Each structure stands twice: as structure tokens, then as C-alpha cells.
JSON list of C-alpha atoms in Angstrom, two decimals:
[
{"chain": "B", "resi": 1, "resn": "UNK", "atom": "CA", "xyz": [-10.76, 149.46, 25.40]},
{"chain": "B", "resi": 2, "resn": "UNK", "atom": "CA", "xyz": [-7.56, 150.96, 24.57]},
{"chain": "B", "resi": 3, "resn": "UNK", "atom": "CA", "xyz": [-5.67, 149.49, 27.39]},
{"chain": "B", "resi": 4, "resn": "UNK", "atom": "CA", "xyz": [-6.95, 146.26, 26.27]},
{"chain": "B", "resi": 5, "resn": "UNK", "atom": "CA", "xyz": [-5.88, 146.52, 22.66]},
{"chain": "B", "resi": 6, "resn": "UNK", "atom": "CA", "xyz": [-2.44, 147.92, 23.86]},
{"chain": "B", "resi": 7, "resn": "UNK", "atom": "CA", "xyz": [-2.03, 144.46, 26.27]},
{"chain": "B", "resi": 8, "resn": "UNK", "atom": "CA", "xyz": [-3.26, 141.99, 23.46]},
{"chain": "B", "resi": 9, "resn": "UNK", "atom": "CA", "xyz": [-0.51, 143.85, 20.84]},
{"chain": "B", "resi": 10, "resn": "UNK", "atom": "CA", "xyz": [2.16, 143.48, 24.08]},
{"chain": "B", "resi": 11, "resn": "UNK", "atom": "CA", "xyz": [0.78, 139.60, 24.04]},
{"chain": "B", "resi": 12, "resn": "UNK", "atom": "CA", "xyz": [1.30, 138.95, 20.61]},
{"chain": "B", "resi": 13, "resn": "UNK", "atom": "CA", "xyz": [4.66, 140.76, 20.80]},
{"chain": "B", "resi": 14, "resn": "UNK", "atom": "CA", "xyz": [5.79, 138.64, 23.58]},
{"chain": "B", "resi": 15, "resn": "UNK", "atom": "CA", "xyz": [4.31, 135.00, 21.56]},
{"chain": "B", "resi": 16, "resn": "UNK", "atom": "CA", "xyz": [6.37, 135.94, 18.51]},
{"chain": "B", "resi": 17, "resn": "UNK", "atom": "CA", "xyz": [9.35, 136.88, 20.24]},
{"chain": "B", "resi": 18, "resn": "UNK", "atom": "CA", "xyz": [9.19, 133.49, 22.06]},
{"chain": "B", "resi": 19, "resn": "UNK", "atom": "CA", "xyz": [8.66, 131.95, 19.00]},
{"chain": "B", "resi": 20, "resn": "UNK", "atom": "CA", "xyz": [11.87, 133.55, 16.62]},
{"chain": "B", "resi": 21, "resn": "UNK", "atom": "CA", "xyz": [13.80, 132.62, 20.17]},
{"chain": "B", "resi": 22, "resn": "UNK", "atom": "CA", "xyz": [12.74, 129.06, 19.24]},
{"chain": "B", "resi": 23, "resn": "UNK", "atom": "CA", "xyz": [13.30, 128.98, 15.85]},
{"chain": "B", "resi": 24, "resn": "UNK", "atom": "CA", "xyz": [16.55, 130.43, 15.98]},
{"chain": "B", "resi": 25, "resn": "UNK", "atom": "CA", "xyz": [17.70, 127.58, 18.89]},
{"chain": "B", "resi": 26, "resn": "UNK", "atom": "CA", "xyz": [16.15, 125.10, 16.78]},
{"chain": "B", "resi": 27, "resn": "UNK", "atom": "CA", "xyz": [17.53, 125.95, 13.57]},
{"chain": "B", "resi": 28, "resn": "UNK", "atom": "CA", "xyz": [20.93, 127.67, 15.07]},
{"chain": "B", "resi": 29, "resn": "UNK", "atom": "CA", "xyz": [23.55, 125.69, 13.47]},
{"chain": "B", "resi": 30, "resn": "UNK", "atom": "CA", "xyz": [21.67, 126.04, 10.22]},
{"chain": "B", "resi": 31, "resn": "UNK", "atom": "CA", "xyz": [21.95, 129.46, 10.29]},
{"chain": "B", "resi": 32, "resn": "UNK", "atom": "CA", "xyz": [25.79, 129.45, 11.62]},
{"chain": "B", "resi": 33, "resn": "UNK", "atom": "CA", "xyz": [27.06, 127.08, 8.44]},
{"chain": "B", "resi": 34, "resn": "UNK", "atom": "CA", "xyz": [23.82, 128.92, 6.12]},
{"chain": "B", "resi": 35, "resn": "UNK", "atom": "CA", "xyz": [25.96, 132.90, 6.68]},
{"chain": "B", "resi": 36, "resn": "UNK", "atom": "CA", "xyz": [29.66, 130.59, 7.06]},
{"chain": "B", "resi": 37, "resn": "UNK", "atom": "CA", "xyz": [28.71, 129.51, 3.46]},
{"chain": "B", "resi": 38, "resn": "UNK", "atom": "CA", "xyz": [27.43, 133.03, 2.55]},
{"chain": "B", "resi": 39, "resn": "UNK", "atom": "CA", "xyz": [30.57, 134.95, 3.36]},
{"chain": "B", "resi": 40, "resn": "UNK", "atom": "CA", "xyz": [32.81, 131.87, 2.50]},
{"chain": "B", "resi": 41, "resn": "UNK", "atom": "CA", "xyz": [31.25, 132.53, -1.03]},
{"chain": "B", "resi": 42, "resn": "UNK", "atom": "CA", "xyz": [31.60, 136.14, -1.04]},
{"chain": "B", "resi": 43, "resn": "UNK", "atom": "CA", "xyz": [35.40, 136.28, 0.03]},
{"chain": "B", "resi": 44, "resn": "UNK", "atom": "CA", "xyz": [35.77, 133.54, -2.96]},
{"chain": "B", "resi": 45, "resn": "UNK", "atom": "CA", "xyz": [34.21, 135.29, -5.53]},
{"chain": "B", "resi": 46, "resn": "UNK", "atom": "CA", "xyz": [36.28, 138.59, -4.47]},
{"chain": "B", "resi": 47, "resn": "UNK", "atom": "CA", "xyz": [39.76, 136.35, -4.82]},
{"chain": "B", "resi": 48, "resn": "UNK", "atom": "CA", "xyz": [38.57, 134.73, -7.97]},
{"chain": "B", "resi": 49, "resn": "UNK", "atom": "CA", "xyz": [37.37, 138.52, -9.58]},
{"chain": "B", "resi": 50, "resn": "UNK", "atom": "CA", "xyz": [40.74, 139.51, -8.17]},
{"chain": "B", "resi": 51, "resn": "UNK", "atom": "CA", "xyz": [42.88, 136.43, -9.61]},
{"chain": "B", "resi": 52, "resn": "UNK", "atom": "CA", "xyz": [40.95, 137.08, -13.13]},
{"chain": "B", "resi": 53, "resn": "UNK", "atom": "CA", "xyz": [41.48, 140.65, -13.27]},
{"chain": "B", "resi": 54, "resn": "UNK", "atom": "CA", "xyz": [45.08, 139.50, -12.70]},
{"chain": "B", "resi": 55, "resn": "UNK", "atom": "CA", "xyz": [45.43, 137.31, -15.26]},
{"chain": "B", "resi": 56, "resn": "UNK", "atom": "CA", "xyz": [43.43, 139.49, -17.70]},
{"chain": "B", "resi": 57, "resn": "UNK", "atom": "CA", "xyz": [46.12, 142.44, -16.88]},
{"chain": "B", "resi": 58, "resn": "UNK", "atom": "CA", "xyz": [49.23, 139.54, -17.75]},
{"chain": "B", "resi": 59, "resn": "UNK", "atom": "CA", "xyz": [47.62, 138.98, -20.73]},
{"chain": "B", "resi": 60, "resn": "UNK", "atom": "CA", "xyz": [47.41, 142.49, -21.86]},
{"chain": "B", "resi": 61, "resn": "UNK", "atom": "CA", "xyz": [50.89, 142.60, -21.22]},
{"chain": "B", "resi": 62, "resn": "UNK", "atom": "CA", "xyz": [51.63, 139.90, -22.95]},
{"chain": "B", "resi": 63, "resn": "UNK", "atom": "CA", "xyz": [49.82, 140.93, -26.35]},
{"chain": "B", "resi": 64, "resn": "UNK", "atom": "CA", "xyz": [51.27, 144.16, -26.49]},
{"chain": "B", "resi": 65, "resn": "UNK", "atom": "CA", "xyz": [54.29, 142.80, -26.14]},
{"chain": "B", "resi": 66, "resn": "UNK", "atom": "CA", "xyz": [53.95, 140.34, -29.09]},
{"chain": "B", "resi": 67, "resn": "UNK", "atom": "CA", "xyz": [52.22, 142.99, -31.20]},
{"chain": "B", "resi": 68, "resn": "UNK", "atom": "CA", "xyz": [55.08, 145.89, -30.54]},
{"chain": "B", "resi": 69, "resn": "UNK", "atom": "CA", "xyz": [58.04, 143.87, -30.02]},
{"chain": "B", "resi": 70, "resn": "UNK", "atom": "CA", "xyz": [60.38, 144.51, -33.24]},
{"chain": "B", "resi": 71, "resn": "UNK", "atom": "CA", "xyz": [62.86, 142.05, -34.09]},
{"chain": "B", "resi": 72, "resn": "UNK", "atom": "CA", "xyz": [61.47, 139.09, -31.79]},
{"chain": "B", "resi": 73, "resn": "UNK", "atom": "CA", "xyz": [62.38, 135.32, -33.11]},
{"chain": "B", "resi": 74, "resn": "UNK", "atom": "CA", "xyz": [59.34, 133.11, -34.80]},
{"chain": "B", "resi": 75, "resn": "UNK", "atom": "CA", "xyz": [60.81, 130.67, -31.51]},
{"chain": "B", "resi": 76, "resn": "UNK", "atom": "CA", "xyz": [60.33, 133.80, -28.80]},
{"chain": "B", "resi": 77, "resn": "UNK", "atom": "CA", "xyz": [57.13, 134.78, -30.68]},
{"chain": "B", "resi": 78, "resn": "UNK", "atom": "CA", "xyz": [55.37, 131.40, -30.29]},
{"chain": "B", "resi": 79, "resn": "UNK", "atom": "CA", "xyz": [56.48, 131.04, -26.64]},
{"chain": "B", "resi": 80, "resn": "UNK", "atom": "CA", "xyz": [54.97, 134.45, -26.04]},
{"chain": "B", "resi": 81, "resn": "UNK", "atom": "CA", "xyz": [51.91, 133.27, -27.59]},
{"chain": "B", "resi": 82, "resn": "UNK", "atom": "CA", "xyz": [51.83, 129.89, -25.83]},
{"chain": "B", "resi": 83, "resn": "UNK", "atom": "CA", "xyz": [52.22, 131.97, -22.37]},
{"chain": "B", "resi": 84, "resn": "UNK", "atom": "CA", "xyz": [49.17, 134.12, -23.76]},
{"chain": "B", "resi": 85, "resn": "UNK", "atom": "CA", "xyz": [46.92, 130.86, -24.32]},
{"chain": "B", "resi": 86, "resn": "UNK", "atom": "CA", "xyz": [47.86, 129.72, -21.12]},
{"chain": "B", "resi": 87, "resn": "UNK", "atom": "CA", "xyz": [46.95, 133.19, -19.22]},
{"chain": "B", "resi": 88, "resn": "UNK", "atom": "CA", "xyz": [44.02, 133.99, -21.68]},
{"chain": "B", "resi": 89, "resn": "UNK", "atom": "CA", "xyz": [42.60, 131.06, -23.85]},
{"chain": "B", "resi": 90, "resn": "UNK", "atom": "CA", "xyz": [39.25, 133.44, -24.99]},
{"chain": "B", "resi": 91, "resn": "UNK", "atom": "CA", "xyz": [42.06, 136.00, -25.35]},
{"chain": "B", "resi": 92, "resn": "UNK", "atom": "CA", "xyz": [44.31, 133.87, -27.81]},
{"chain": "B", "resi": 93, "resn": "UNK", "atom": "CA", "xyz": [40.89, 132.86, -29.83]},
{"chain": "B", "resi": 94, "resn": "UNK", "atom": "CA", "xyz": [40.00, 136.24, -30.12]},
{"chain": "B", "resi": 95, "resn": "UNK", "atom": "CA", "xyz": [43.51, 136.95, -31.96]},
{"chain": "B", "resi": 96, "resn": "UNK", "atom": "CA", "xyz": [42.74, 133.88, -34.14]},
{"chain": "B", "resi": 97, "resn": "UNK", "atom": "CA", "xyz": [39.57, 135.51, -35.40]},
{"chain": "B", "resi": 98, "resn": "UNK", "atom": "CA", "xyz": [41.30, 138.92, -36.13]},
{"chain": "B", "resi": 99, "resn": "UNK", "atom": "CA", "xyz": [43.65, 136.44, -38.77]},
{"chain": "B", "resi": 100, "resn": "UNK", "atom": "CA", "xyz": [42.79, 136.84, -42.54]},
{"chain": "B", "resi": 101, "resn": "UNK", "atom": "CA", "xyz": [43.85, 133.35, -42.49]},
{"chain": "B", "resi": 102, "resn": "UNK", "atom": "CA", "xyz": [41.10, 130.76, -42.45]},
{"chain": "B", "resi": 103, "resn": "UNK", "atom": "CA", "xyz": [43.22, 127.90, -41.06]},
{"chain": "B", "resi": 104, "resn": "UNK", "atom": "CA", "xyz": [43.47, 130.38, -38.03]},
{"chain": "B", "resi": 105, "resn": "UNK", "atom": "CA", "xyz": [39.40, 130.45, -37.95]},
{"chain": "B", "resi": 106, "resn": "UNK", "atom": "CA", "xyz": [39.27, 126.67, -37.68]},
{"chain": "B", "resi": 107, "resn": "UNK", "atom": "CA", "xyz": [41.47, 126.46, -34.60]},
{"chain": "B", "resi": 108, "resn": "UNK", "atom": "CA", "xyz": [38.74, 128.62, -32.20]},
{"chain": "B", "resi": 109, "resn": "UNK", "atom": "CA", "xyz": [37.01, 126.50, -30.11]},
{"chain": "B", "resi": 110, "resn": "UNK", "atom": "CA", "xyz": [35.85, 128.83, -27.20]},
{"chain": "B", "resi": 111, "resn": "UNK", "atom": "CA", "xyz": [31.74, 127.61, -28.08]},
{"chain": "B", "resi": 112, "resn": "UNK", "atom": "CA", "xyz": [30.83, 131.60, -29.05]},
{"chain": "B", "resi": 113, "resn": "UNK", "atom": "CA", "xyz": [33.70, 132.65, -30.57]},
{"chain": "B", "resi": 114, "resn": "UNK", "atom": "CA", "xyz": [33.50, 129.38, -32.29]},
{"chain": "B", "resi": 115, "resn": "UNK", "atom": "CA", "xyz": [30.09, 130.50, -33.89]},
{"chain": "B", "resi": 116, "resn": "UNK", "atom": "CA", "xyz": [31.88, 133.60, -35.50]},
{"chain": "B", "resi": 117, "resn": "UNK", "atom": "CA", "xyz": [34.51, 131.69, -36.66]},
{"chain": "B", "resi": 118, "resn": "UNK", "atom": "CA", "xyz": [31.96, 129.37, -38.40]},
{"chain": "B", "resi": 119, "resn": "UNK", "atom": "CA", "xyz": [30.47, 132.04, -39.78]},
{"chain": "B", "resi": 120, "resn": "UNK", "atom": "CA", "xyz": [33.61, 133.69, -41.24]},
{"chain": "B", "resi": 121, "resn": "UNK", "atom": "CA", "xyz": [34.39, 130.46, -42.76]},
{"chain": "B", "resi": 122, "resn": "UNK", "atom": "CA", "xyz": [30.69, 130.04, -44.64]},
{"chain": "B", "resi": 123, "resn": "UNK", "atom": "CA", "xyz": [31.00, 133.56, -45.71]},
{"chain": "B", "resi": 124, "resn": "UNK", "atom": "CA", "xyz": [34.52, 133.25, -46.95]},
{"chain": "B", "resi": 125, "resn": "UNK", "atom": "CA", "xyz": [33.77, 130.00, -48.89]},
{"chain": "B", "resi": 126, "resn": "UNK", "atom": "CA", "xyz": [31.02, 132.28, -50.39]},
{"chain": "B", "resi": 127, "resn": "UNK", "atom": "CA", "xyz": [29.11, 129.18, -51.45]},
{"chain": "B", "resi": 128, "resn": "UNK", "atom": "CA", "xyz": [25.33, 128.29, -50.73]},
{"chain": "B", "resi": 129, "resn": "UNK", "atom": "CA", "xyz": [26.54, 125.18, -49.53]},
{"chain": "B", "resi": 130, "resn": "UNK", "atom": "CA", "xyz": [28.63, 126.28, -46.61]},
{"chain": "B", "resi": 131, "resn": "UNK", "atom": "CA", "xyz": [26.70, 129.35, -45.75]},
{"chain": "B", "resi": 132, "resn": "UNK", "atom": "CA", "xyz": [23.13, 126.76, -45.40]},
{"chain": "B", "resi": 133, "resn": "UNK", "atom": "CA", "xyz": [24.92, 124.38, -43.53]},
{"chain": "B", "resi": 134, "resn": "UNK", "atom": "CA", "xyz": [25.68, 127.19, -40.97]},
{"chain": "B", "resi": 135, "resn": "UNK", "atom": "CA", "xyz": [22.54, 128.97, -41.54]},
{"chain": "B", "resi": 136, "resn": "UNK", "atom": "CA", "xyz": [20.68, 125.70, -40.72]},
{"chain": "B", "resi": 137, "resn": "UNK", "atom": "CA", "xyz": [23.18, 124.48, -37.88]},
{"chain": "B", "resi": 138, "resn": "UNK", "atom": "CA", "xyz": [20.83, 124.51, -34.70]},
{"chain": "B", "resi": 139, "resn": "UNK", "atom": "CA", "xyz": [23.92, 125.16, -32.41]},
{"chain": "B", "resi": 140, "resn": "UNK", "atom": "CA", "xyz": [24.83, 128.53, -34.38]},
{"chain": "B", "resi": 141, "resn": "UNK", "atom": "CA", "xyz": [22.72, 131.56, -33.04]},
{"chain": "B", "resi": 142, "resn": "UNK", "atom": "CA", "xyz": [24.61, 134.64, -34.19]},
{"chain": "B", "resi": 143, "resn": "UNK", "atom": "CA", "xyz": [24.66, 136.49, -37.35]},
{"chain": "B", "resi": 144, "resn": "UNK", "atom": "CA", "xyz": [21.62, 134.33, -38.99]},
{"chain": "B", "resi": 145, "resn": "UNK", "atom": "CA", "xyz": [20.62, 137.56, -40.40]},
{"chain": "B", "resi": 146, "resn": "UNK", "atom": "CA", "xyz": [23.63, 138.79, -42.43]},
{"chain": "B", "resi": 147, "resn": "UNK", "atom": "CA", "xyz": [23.93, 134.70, -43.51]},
{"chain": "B", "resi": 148, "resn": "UNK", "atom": "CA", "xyz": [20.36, 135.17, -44.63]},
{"chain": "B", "resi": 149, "resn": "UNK", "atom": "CA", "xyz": [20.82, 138.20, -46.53]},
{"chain": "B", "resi": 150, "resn": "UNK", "atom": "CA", "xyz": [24.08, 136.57, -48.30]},
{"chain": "B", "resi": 151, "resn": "UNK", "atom": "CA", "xyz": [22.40, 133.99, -49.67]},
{"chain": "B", "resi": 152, "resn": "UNK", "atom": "CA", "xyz": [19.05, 135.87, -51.03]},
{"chain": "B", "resi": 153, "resn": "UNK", "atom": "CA", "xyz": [21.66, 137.34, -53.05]},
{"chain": "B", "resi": 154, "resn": "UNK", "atom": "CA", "xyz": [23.73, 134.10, -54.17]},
{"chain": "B", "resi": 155, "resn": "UNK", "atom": "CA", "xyz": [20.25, 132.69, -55.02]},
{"chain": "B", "resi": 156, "resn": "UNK", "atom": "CA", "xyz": [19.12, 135.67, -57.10]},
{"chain": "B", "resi": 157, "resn": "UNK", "atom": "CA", "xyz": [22.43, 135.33, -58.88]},
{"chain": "B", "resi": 158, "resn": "UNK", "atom": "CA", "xyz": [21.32, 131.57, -59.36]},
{"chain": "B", "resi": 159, "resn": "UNK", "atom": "CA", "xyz": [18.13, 133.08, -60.71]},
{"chain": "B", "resi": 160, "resn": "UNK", "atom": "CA", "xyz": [16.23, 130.82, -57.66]},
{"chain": "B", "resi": 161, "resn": "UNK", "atom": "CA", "xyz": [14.20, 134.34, -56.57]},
{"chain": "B", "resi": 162, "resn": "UNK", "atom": "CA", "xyz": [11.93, 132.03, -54.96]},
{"chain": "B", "resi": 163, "resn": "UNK", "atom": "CA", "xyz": [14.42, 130.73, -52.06]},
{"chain": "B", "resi": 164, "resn": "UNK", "atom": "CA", "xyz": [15.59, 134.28, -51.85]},
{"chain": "B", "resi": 165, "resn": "UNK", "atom": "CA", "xyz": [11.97, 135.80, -50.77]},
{"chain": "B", "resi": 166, "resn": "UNK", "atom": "CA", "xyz": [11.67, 132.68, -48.48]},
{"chain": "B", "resi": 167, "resn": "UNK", "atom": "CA", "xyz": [14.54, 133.71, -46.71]},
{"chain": "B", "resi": 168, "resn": "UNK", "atom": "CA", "xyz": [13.74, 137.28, -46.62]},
{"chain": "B", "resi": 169, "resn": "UNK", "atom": "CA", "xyz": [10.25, 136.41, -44.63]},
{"chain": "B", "resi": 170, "resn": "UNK", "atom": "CA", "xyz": [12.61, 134.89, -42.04]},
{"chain": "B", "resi": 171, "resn": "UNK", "atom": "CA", "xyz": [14.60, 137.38, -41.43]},
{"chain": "B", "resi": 172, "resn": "UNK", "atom": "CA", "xyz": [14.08, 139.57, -38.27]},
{"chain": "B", "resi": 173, "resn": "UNK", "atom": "CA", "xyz": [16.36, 142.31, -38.26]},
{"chain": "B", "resi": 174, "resn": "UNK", "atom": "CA", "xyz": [14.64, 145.81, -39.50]},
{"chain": "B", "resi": 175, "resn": "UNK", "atom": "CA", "xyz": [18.01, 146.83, -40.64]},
{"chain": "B", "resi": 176, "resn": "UNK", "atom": "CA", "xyz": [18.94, 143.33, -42.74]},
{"chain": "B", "resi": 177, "resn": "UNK", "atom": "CA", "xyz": [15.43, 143.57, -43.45]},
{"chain": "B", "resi": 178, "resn": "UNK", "atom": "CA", "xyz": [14.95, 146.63, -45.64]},
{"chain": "B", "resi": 179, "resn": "UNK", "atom": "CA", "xyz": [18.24, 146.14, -47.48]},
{"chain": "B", "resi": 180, "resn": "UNK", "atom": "CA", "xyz": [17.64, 142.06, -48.14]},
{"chain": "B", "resi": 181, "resn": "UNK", "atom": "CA", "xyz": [13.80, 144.07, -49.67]},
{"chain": "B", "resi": 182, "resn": "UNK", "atom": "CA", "xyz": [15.63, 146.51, -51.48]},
{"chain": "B", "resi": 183, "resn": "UNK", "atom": "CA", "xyz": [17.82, 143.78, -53.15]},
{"chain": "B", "resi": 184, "resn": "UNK", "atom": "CA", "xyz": [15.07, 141.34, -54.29]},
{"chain": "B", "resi": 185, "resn": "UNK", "atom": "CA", "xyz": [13.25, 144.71, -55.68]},
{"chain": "B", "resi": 186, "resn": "UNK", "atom": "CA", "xyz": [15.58, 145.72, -57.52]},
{"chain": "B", "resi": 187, "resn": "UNK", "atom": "CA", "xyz": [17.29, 142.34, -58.47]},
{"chain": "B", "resi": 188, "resn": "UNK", "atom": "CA", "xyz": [21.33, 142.08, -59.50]},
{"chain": "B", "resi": 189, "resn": "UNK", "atom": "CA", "xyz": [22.84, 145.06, -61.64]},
{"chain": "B", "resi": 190, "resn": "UNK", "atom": "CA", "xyz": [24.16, 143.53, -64.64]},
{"chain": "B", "resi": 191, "resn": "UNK", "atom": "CA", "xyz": [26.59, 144.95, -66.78]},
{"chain": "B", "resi": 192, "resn": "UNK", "atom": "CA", "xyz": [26.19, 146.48, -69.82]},
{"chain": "B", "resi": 193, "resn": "UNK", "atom": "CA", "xyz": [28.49, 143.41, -71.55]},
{"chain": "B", "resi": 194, "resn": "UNK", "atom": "CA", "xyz": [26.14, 140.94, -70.01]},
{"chain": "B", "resi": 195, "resn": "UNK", "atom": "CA", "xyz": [23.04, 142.77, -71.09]},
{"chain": "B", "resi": 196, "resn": "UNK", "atom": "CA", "xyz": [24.31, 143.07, -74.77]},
{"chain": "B", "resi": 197, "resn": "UNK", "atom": "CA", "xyz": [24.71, 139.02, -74.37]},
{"chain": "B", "resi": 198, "resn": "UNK", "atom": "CA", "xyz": [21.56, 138.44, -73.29]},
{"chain": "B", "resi": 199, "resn": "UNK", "atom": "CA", "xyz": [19.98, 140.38, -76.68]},
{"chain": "B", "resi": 200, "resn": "UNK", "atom": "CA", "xyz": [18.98, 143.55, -74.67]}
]
């Protein structure tokens, strides 16, 4: 019994060994160009990390050189910075954000940065207007929370309590949570002068 068992294993062996041998001469080019294209992708991928990395090490360069440098010319300073954009773009945009100038915040176009910038701009403006039109933007994703949370406050200072508890259900973050809760609990401090006017 054993013996057969032991020959019928040895026959299957032997059928699927015949069988890989055709597959393989059947499908052998396939497989040649199929691991070609596998290793041609690889040794791509390693020049392209490498070429990056590059790049990325330039630009570092580069910036330190324009932040550090004393005494450079507004006409070497933009060339620097024009050799950064070209080296970096994401890098350049990223400097753009870090401006306190909002002209700066309007030339970021990288599509994520650009939400940030967007989002400095609303909050900047601080006007309802600006900060719904980016709160309600469906291509802006980040920082709906803290744009939330701004204007449940410029409502309750609008006296529209309302809009602000409608926004407050909306919001998701535990953190932005609690403190948007605390603030329509306890409402806007007013000063004393504004209490006096108000017959208090």
C-alpha cells in the first residue's frame, strides 16, 4: 500500500514537473521581458530616488545660502531663488507659505500646499465670507476643523448662535471639538465698557 502511494506521489511529481516545463517554454519570452521590465523598473526607481535626493541636497544648499548670506544683492538674491524653484518647486512654495505676506500666499500652486495657502488667506481676511467659501470649497480637505471653529466664533460675535452650533455638530476633531463646546457655553467675554452700554 505504501509503495503504491509513494509511486502515485512520484507520478504526480513527474506530471507537474512536465507541466511547469511547458508552461515555462510556452510562456518563456513572457517571463524574459515580464523580470527585464521588473529590474528595468527597479534600477530606475534607484536612479530617480538617487537624482531626487540630489536635487533635494542642492536645494538645501541653496536655501541656506540665501537665508545666511549677508550682504547679497536683491539681483543675486532673486537668481538664487530662481535656481531654488528650478531645483525645488515644493521647496520654493514652502518658503512662500513661511511669508507674512499674503501676496506671497497667492503665488503657491503646488495642489496641497495650495490648500494651506487658501486657508491662511480665509483666516487672514478674518471674514465669514472668505473663511465659508474655503470651508465649503469641495477641493480643500485640510484644516476644516480650525475654519469651523473660527467661524462659530465670528457668528457668535454676529449674535447668529444658531450657525455656530450647526457648525460645531460638524466638526470631528475631539480636540477642536471641546474648545468650539467650551466657546458656545460660555459665549464672547465682553468688556466691562460694553456691558455698561448695554444697561448691565
Amino acid at each position: 500500500m505504501e509503495i503504491k502511494e509513494q509511486l502515485r506521489q512520484d507520478e504526480e511529481l513527474i506530471v507537474k514537473v512536465f507541466q511547469l516545463e511547458r508552461f515555462l517554454r510556452k510562456h518563456k519570452w513572457k517571463l524574459i521581458i515580464g523580470g527585464g521590465l521588473l529590474v528595468g523598473g527597479g534600477l530606475g526607481y534607484q536612479i530617480y530616488s538617487w537624482i531626487q535626493s540630489r536635487r533635494l541636497e542642492e536645494a538645501n544648499k541653496l536655501l541656506y545660502k540665501i537665508e545666511t548670506q549677508i550682504g547679497l544683492s536683491q539681483q543675486q538674491r532673486r537668481d538664487l531663488e530662481q535656481e531654488l524653484g528650478k531645483l525645488a518647486p515644493k521647496l520654493e512654495e514652502l518658503e512662500l507659505l513661511k511669508s507674512k505676506n499674503p501676496a506671497d500666499w497667492k503665488r503657491v500652486q503646488d495642489p496641497i500646499l495650495k490648500q494651506i495657502a487658501q486657508y491662511k488667506l480665509a483666516v487672514h481676511s478674518g471674514r465669514i465670507e472668505q473663511l465659508e467659501g474655503y470651508l465649503y470649497n469641495p477641493q480643500y480637505s485640510l484644516l476644516k476643523g480650525q475654519v469651523r471653529f473660527l467661524l462659530i466664533y465670528l457668528y457668535l460675535k454676529e449674535g447668529e448662535r444658531e450657525r455656530g452650533v450647526k457648525l460645531y455638530e460638524e466638526i470631528k476633531d475631539p480636540g477642536i471639538k471641546s474648545a468650539a463646546k467650551l466657546l458656545l457655553h460660555q459665549g464672547l467675554l465682553t468688556t466691562p465698557r460694553e456691558k455698561g452700554g448695554e444697561g448691565e
